CSV table of C-alpha atoms in Angstrom, one decimal:
chain,number,residue,atom,x,y,z
A,1,GLN,CA,-29.0,-20.4,-30.6
A,2,VAL,CA,-32.4,-21.3,-32.5
A,3,GLN,CA,-32.8,-24.9,-33.1
A,4,LEU,CA,-35.5,-26.3,-35.5
A,5,VAL,CA,-36.4,-29.9,-35.6
A,6,GLU,CA,-38.6,-31.3,-38.3
A,7,SER,CA,-40.7,-34.4,-38.2
A,8,GLY,CA,-43.6,-36.2,-39.9
A,9,GLY,CA,-42.4,-36.9,-43.5
A,10,GLY,CA,-42.8,-40.0,-45.3
A,11,SER,CA,-44.2,-41.7,-48.5
A,12,VAL,CA,-47.7,-41.4,-49.6
A,13,GLN,CA,-50.0,-41.9,-52.7
A,14,ALA,CA,-51.2,-39.0,-54.6
A,15,GLY,CA,-54.4,-37.6,-53.1
A,16,GLY,CA,-53.3,-38.5,-49.5
A,17,SER,CA,-52.2,-36.4,-46.4
A,18,LEU,CA,-49.2,-35.8,-44.4
A,19,ARG,CA,-48.5,-33.6,-41.5
A,20,LEU,CA,-45.1,-32.2,-40.9
A,21,ALA,CA,-43.9,-30.8,-37.4
A,22,CYS,CA,-41.3,-28.2,-36.6
A,23,ALA,CA,-40.1,-28.1,-32.9
A,24,ALA,CA,-38.5,-24.7,-32.3
A,25,SER,CA,-36.3,-23.9,-29.4
A,26,GLY,CA,-34.0,-21.0,-28.5
A,27,TYR,CA,-36.3,-18.2,-29.1
A,28,SER,CA,-37.0,-15.3,-26.6
A,29,ALA,CA,-39.5,-13.1,-28.5
A,30,SER,CA,-43.1,-13.6,-28.1
A,31,ARG,CA,-43.7,-13.2,-31.8
A,32,ASN,CA,-41.5,-14.9,-34.5
A,33,CYS,CA,-41.8,-15.6,-38.1
A,34,LEU,CA,-41.6,-19.5,-39.2
A,35,GLY,CA,-42.0,-21.3,-42.4
A,36,TRP,CA,-41.7,-24.2,-44.5
A,37,PHE,CA,-39.8,-24.6,-47.7
A,38,ARG,CA,-39.4,-27.6,-50.2
A,39,GLN,CA,-36.6,-28.6,-52.6
A,40,ALA,CA,-36.9,-31.1,-55.2
A,41,PRO,CA,-34.2,-32.6,-56.9
A,42,GLY,CA,-32.6,-30.4,-59.6
A,43,LYS,CA,-34.7,-27.6,-58.7
A,44,GLU,CA,-34.3,-24.5,-56.5
A,45,ARG,CA,-35.8,-24.2,-52.9
A,46,GLU,CA,-39.2,-22.9,-52.8
A,47,GLY,CA,-40.9,-21.2,-49.9
A,48,VAL,CA,-44.2,-23.1,-49.3
A,49,ALA,CA,-45.9,-21.4,-46.3
A,50,ALA,CA,-45.2,-19.1,-43.2
A,51,ILE,CA,-46.7,-18.0,-40.2
A,52,ILE,CA,-46.2,-15.1,-37.4
A,53,THR,CA,-46.4,-17.0,-34.2
A,54,GLY,CA,-49.1,-15.6,-31.9
A,55,SER,CA,-51.0,-14.3,-34.8
A,56,THR,CA,-53.4,-15.4,-37.4
A,57,SER,CA,-51.0,-14.0,-40.2
A,58,THR,CA,-50.0,-16.6,-42.9
A,59,TYR,CA,-48.6,-16.9,-46.2
A,60,TYR,CA,-49.0,-19.6,-48.8
A,61,ALA,CA,-47.4,-20.3,-52.3
A,62,ASP,CA,-49.8,-20.5,-55.0
A,63,SER,CA,-48.9,-23.9,-55.6
A,64,VAL,CA,-50.3,-25.0,-52.4
A,65,LYS,CA,-53.2,-22.7,-51.6
A,66,GLY,CA,-56.2,-24.6,-50.7
A,67,ARG,CA,-54.3,-27.9,-49.9
A,68,PHE,CA,-51.7,-27.0,-47.3
A,69,THR,CA,-52.3,-25.3,-43.9
A,70,ILE,CA,-49.8,-24.0,-41.7
A,71,SER,CA,-50.6,-23.8,-37.9
A,72,GLN,CA,-49.0,-23.4,-34.5
A,73,ASP,CA,-49.1,-24.6,-31.0
A,74,ASN,CA,-47.5,-22.1,-28.8
A,75,ALA,CA,-47.4,-24.2,-25.7
A,76,LYS,CA,-45.2,-26.6,-27.5
A,77,ASN,CA,-43.2,-24.1,-29.5
A,78,THR,CA,-44.2,-26.2,-32.6
A,79,VAL,CA,-45.4,-25.2,-36.2
A,80,TYR,CA,-47.1,-27.7,-38.3
A,81,LEU,CA,-47.8,-27.9,-41.9
A,82,GLN,CA,-50.8,-30.1,-42.7
A,83,MET,CA,-50.6,-31.2,-46.5
A,84,ASN,CA,-53.9,-32.7,-48.2
A,85,SER,CA,-54.7,-33.6,-51.8
A,86,LEU,CA,-50.9,-34.2,-52.2
A,87,LYS,CA,-49.5,-34.6,-55.8
A,88,PRO,CA,-46.3,-36.0,-57.2
A,89,GLU,CA,-45.0,-32.6,-57.6
A,90,ASP,CA,-45.1,-32.0,-54.1
A,91,THR,CA,-42.2,-34.5,-53.6
A,92,GLY,CA,-39.2,-33.2,-52.1
A,93,MET,CA,-37.1,-32.2,-49.0
A,94,TYR,CA,-39.0,-30.1,-46.8
A,95,TYR,CA,-37.3,-27.8,-44.4
A,96,CYS,CA,-38.5,-25.6,-41.5
A,97,ALA,CA,-37.1,-22.3,-41.4
A,98,ALA,CA,-37.0,-19.4,-38.9
A,99,TYR,CA,-36.6,-15.9,-40.0
A,100,LYS,CA,-33.7,-14.0,-38.2
A,101,GLY,CA,-35.4,-10.7,-38.7
A,102,PRO,CA,-38.1,-8.9,-36.8
A,103,PHE,CA,-41.4,-10.6,-37.1
A,104,PHE,CA,-43.1,-7.6,-38.8
A,105,LEU,CA,-40.9,-8.0,-41.8
A,106,CYS,CA,-41.8,-11.8,-42.1
A,107,PHE,CA,-43.9,-11.4,-45.4
A,108,THR,CA,-41.8,-8.7,-47.1
A,109,SER,CA,-41.6,-9.2,-50.8
A,110,GLY,CA,-38.2,-10.2,-52.1
A,111,ALA,CA,-36.8,-10.3,-48.4
A,112,GLY,CA,-38.5,-11.8,-45.3
A,113,ILE,CA,-38.5,-15.4,-44.7
A,114,ILE,CA,-39.7,-16.3,-48.3
A,115,GLY,CA,-36.4,-14.6,-49.4
A,116,GLY,CA,-34.4,-17.4,-47.8
A,117,SER,CA,-31.2,-15.6,-47.1
A,118,ASN,CA,-31.8,-14.6,-43.6
A,119,ASN,CA,-33.1,-17.7,-41.8
A,120,TYR,CA,-32.1,-20.5,-39.5
A,121,TRP,CA,-32.9,-23.9,-40.9
A,122,GLY,CA,-33.8,-27.3,-39.9
A,123,GLN,CA,-32.2,-30.5,-41.1
A,124,GLY,CA,-35.2,-31.3,-43.4
A,125,THR,CA,-37.7,-34.1,-43.7
A,126,GLN,CA,-38.4,-36.1,-46.9
A,127,VAL,CA,-41.8,-36.1,-48.6
A,128,THR,CA,-42.4,-38.7,-51.4
A,129,VAL,CA,-45.8,-38.7,-53.4
A,130,SER,CA,-46.3,-41.4,-55.8
A,131,SER,CA,-48.6,-41.4,-58.8
């Protein structure tokens, strides 16, 4: 059973930075597809970034390109989301996700991890950005 545990959320002023971590366990494959989603009150959950572990392949939503960076530490089975130049609109609950399908379908448009319907989920960590 895949388990995902997020940490690193908090409150920060606009322009500040936070780093989220997602510790993953229960995997047997050498390459996996993991990512980060966020959900603001009253809004749909949005895929923010994704990565194929053991590779340099990444995905970013347009809203975070140039500000957020997803990375991995394979030795620790941990995926990070470095968030810089934070804006109030980045506020929300951030969830770590692991795609249940094969890693080579990770970024498949309309499906894959960003489709959101075939993922394992963490419990979430709150990020609040004040103006």
